[in-house]
Coordinates of C-alpha atoms in Angstrom, one line a residue:
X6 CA -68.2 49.5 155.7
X7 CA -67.2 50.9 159.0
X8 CA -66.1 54.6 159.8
X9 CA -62.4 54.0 160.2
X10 CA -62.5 52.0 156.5
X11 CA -64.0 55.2 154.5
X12 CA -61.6 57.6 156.0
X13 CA -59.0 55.8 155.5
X14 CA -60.4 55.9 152.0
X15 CA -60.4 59.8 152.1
X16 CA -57.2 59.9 153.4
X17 CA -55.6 57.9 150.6
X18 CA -56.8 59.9 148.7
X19 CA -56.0 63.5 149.4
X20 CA -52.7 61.6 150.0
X21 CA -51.7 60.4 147.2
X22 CA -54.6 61.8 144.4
X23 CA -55.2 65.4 145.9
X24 CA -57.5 67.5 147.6
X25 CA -61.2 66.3 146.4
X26 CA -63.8 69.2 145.2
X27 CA -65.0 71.2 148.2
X28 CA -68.4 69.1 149.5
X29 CA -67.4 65.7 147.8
X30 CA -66.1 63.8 151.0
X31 CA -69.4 64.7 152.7
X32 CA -71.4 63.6 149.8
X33 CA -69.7 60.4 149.1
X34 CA -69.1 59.1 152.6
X35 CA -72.8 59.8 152.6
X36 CA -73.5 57.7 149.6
X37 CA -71.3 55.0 151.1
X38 CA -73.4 55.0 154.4
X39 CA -76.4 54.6 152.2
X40 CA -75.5 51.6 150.6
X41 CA -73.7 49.9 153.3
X42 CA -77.3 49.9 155.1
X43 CA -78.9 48.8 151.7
X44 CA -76.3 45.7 151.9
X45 CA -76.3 45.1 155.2
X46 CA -76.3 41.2 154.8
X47 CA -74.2 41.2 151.4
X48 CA -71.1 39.8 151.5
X49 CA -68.0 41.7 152.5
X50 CA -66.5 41.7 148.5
X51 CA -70.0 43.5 147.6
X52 CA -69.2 46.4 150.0
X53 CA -65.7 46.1 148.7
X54 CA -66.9 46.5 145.4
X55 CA -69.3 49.5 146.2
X56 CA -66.4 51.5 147.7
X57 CA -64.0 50.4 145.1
X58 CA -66.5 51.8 142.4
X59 CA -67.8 55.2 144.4
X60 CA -63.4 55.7 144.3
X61 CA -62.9 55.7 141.4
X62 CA -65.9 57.6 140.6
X63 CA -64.5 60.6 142.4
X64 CA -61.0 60.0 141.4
X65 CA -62.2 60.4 137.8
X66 CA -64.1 63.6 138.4
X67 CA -61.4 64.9 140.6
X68 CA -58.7 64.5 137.4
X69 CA -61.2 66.0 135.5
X70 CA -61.5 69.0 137.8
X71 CA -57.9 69.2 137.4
X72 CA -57.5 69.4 134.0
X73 CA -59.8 71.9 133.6
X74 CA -58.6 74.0 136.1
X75 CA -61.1 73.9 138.6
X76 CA -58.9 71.9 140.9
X77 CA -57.6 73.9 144.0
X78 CA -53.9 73.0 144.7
X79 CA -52.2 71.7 148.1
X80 CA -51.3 74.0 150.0
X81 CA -47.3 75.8 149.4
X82 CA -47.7 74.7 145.8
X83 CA -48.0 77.1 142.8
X84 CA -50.8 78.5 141.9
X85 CA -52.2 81.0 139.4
X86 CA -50.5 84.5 139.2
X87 CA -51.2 88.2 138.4
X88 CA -50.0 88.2 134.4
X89 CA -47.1 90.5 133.8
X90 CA -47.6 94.1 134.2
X91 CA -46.8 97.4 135.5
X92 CA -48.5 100.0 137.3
X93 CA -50.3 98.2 139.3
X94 CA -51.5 99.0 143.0
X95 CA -50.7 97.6 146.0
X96 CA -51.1 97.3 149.9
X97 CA -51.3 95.5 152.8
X98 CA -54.7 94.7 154.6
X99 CA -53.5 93.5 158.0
X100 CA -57.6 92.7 159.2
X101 CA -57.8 90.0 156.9
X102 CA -53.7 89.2 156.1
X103 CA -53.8 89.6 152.7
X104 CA -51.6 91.9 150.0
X105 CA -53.7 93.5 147.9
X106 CA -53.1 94.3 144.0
X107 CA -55.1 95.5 141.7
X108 CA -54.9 96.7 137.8
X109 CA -52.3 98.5 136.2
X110 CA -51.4 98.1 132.8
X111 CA -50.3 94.9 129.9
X112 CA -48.6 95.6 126.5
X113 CA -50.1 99.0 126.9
X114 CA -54.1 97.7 127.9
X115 CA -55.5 98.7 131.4
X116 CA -56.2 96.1 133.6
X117 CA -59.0 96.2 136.6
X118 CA -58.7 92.9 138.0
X119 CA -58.2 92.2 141.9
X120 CA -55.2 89.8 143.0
X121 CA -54.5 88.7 147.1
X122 CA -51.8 87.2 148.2
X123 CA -52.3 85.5 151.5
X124 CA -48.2 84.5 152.1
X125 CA -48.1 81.5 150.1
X126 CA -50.1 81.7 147.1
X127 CA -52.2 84.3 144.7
X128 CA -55.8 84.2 144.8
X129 CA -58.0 85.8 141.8
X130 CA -60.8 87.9 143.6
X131 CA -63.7 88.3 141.1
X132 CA -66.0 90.5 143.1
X133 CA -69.4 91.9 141.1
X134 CA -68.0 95.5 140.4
X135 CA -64.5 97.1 139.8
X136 CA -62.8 100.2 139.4
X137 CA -62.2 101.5 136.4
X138 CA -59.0 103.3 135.0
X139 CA -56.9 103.7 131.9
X140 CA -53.9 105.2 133.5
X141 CA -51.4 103.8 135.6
X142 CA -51.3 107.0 137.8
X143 CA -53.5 105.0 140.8
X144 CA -51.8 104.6 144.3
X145 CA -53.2 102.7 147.4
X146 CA -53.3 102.4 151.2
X147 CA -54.5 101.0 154.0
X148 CA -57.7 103.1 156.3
X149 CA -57.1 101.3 159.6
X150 CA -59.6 103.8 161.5
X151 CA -62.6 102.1 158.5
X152 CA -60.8 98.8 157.8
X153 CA -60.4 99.5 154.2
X154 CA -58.2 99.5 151.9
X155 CA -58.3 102.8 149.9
X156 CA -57.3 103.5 146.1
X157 CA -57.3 106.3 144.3
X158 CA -57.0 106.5 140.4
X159 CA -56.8 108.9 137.2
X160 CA -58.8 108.6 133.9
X161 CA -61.0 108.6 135.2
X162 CA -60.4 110.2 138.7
X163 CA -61.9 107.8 141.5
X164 CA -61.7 106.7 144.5
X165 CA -62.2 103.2 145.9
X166 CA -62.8 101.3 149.4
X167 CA -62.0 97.1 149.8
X168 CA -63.2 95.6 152.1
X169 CA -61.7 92.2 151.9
X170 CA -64.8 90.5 149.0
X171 CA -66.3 94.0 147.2
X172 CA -65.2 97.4 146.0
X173 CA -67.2 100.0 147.3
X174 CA -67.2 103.7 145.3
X175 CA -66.3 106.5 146.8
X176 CA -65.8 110.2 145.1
X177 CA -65.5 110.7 141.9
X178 CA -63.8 114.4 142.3
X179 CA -61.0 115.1 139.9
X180 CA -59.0 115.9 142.5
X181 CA -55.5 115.7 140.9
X182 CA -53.6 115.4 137.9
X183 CA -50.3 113.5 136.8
X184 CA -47.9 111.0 139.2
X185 CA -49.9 110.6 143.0
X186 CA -48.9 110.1 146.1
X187 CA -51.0 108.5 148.9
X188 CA -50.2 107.1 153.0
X189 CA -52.1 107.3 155.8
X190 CA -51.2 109.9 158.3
X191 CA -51.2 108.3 162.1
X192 CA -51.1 112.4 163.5
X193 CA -54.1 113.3 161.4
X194 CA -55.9 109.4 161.5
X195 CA -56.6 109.9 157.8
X196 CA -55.2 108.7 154.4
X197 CA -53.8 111.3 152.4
X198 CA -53.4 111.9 148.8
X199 CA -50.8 114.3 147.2
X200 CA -50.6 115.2 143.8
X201 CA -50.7 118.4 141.5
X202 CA -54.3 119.9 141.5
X203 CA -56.0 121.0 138.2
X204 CA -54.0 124.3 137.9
X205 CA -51.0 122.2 138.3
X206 CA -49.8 123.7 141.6
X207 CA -49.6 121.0 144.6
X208 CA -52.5 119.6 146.4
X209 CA -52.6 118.0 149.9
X210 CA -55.9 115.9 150.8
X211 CA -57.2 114.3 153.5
X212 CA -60.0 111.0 153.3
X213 CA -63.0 111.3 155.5
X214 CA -64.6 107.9 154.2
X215 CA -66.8 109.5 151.2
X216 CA -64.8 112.4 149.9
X217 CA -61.5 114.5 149.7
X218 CA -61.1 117.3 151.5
X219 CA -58.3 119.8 150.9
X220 CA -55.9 120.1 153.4
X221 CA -53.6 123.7 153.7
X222 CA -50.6 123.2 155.6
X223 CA -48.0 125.8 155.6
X224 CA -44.9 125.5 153.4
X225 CA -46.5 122.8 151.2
X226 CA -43.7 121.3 148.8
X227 CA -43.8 121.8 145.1
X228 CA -42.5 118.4 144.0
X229 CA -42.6 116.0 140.8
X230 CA -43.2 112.2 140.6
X231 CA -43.2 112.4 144.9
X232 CA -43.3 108.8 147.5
X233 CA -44.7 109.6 150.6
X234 CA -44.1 107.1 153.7
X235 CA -44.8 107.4 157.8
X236 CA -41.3 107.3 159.0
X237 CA -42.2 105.7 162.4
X238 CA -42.8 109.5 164.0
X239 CA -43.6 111.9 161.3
X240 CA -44.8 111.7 157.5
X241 CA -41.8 111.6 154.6
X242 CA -42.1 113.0 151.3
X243 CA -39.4 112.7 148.6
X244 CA -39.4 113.2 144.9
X245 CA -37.6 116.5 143.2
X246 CA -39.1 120.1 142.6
X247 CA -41.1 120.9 139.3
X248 CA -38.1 123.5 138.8
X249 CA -34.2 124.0 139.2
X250 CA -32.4 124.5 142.3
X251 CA -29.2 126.2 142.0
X252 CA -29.1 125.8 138.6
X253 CA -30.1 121.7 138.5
X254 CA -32.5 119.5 139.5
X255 CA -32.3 118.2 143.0
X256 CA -33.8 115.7 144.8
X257 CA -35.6 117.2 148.0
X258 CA -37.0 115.6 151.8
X259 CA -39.8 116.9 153.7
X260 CA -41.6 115.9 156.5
X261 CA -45.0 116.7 157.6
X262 CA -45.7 116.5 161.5
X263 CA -49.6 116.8 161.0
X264 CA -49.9 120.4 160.2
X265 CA -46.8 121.7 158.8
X266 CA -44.5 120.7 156.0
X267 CA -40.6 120.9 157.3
X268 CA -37.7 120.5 154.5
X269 CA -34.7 118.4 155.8
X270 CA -31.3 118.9 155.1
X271 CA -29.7 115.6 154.5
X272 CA -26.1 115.4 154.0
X273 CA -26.5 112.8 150.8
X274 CA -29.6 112.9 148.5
X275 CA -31.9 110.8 146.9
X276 CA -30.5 110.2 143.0
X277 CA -32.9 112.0 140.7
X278 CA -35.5 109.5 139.0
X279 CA -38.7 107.8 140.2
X280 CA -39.6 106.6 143.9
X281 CA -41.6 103.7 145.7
X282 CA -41.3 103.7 149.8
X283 CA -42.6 102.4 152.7
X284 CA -41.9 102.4 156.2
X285 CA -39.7 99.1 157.6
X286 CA -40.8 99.2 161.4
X287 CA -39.1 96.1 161.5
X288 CA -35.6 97.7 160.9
X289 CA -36.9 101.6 161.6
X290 CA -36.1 102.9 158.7
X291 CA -37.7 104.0 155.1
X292 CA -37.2 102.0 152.4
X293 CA -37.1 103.5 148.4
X294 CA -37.1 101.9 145.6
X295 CA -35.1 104.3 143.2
X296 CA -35.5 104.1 138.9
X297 CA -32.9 106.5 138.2
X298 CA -33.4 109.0 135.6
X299 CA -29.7 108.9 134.2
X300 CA -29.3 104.7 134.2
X301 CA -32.7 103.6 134.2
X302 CA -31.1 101.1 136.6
X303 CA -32.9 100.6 140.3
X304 CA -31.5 100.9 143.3
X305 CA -32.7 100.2 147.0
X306 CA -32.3 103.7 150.1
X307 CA -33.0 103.9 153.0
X308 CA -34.1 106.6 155.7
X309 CA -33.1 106.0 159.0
X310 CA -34.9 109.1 160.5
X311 CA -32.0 111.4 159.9
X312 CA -29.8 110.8 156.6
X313 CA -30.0 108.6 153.5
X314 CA -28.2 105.5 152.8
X315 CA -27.7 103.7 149.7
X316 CA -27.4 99.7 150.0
X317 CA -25.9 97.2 148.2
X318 CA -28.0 93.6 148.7
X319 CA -26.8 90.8 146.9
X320 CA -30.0 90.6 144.4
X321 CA -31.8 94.0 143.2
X322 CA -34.9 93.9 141.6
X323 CA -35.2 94.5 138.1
X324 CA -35.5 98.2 136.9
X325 CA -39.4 99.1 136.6
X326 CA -40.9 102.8 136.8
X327 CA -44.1 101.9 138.1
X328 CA -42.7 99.3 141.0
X329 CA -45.1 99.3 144.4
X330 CA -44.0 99.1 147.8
X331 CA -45.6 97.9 150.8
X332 CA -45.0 96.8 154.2
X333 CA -46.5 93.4 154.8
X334 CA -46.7 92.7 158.6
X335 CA -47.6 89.0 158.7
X336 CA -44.5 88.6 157.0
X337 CA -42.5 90.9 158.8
X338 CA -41.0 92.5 155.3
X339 CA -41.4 95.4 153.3
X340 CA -42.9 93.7 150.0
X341 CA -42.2 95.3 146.2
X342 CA -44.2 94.0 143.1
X343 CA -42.6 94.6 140.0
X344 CA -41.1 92.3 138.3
X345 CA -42.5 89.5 140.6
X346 CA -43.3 89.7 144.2
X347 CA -39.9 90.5 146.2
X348 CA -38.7 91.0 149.9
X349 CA -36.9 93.3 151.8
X350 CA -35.2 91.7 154.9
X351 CA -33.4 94.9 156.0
X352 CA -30.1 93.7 153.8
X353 CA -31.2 91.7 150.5
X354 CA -34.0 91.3 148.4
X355 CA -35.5 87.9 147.8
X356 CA -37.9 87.0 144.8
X357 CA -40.8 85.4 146.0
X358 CA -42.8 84.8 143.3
X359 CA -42.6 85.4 139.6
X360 CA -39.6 87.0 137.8
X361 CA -36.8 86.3 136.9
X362 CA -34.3 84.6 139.7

C-alpha cells in the first residue's frame, strides 16, 4: 500500500468518523508499513484486506473512546462545561490566551476545580495541587510584571499564582475579611487587594510575588461590597460606605492615581447593590455589572472617565450576586460568567456559552 492510499485512509476517517486518539495515525500507518513489506508479493486484495481490517480496528476503538468520553471533539463543537455555580473566579491570562475560572460554590458545596476557556471551548485543567476555600469571597487578576495569574481567597485566607499548568502557593496571611476587591495597578506595577482588615476598618495591599504588603495611601475610602477596575489612566473603586450619608446610603467613586485616593463627584450614581467591573479598552470605558439591592434585578453601567451611564442592551444577563467580570483581549470583549459565559460588545450582551438564551 502506497503513501497516498493510507492517508487517504486517515483522511476518511477524521472526515467522516472523527478525530482518531492522539498517537493512533502514527501507530497504525506504521503497522500498515509493516505488513505491506511482509506482503510484498501478495496479491493486491490481501493488502486490501490488511487495511480494511487495521480500519476498522481503529474505528472500533475510536467509538469506544467516544462513548466513554475519552474522545476529544472537532474543533467549534461543544464540549464539556464548568457545572452551574456561583462565586466563582475569573480572569484573563493574555500569555497563554486563555480565561481562567476557578471554584466558587454548587447547591451550597465549595468547589476548587480549574476551568480555561481558550475562545471556543472549556478545557478541565486537573493540575496536582489546588487551592482551597469554603467561601465564595475569592477575587482574581492578572500579574503581567510575573506572568501569573493571581487569586486571593477567604476560609481559609490564601493566596495563589497560575501559571498556565500548576498553582503555586503564595501567603497564607489573613489579610482581610468579608467581600474583596482585587486589579492590578499599571502606576504602582503591582496587583492589589482591597478589603476590610481584621479590625474591620479598610485595608489596601499591594503583591510583591510572595506576600502582601500594606499599602497607606491618604484618604483611603471606607466602602462595602467595593469593584475596583483600571479606568485606562487611573484606578476606579465603587461600592457604598459602611455607613449613611446624609441620612441614606449612597453609592460612592474614587480613584487612586498610585498614591492617593480622590472621591469623584459624578452627576448620576451607581444604584445601591453589588458590583463586577472591568475596564473596556476597546470602547474606553468601565463596565459594571450592577445586582441591585432593591430589585435584585441586574443591570449593565458604564464609566466613561467622567460620569456614569446606565445602558439598555437588548439581552441582560441574568441577576447573580457573585457574577465575574473580565476583559478578554483575544476576543476583544469584556467577558462576565454567571449564568453562562456572556459578552460585552460596547452595546449588547451576547451568551456564549451556557445559560439560558
Amino acid at each position: 500500500m502506497d503513501e497516498d492510499m493510507r492517508d487517504e485512509l486517515f483522511h476518511y476517517f477524521e472526515r467522516d468518523i472523527g478525530q482518531p486518539p492522539g498517537g493512533a495515525r502514527e501507530r497504525v500507518l506504521a503497522g500498515l508499513r509493516g505488513a505491506a513489506a511482509r506482503d510484498r508479493g501478495r496479491p493486491v486484495q490481501s493488502l486490501a484486506g490488511v487495511a480494511a481490517a487495521v480500519l476498522m480496528v481503529l474505528v472500533a476503538g475510536t467509538l469506544l473512546l467516544s462513548r466513554a468520553g475519552g474522545q476529544p471533539r472537532p474543533a467549534g463543537s461543544p464540549a464539556a462545561a464548568p457545572p452551574p455555580r456561583s462565586g466563582a473566579a475569573v480572569a484573563y491570562d493574555p500569555v497563554r490566551g486563555d480565561l481562567v475560572l476557578f471554584g466558587g460554590t454548587a447547591n451550597g458545596v465549595a468547589l476548587a476545580d480549574t476551568w480555561t476557556w481558550d475562545g471556543h471551548r472549556w478545557n478541565r485543567r486537573r493540575p496536582p495541587v489546588v487551592p482551597w476555600t469554603s467561601s465564595t469571597d475569592q477575587a482574581m487578576t492578572y500579574d503581567p510584571v510575573r506572568e501569573v495569574v493571581v487569586r486571593y481567597g477567604q476560609q481559609p485566607s490564601s493566596t495563589w499564582s497560575w501559571d498556565g499548568g500548576i498553582w503555586t502557593q503564595g501567603s497564607l496571611s489573613a489579610i482581610t475579611q468579608g467581600p474583596i476587591a482585587m486589579a492590578f495597578d499599571p502606576a504602582l506595577s503591582a496587583v492589589l487587594l482591597y478589603g476590610a482588615g481584621a479590625s474591620g476598618a479598610r485595608q489596601l495591599y499591594r503583591w510583591d510575588g510572595l506576600v502582601w504588603t500594606p499599602v497607606s495611601p491618604a484618604g483611603l475610602p471606607d466602602l462595602d461590597g467595593a469593584a475596583m477596575a483600571w479606568d485606562g489612566s487611573r484606578l476606579l473603586l465603587v461600592g457604598s460606605p459602611a455607613r449613611q450619608v446624609g441620612g441614606q446610603f449612597v453609592t460612592e467613586t474614587w480613584a487612586w492615581d498610585g498614591a492617593t485616593w480622590t472621591q469623584l463627584g459624578p452627576a448620576v450614581r451607581l444604584p445601591m447593590g453589588t458590583y463586577a467591573a472591568a475596564y473596556d479598552p476597546a470602547n474606553h470605558t468601565v463596565v459594571v455589572l450592577v445586582v441591585t439591592a432593591d430589585t435584585q434585578s441586574s443591570e449593565t453601567w458604564v464609566w466613561d472617565g467622567s460620569s456614569w451611564r446606565k445602558e439598555h442592551p437588548a439581552h441582560q444577563p441574568p441577576a447573580g450576586r457573585n457574577a465575574a467580570v473580565t476583559y478578554d483581549a483575544r476576543a476583544n470583549r469584556v467577558v462576565l460568567y454567571g449564568g453562562g459565559l456572556w459578552t460585552w460588545s460596547g452595546t449588547d450582551w451576547t451568551l456564549v456559552e451556557g445559560g439560558a438564551r
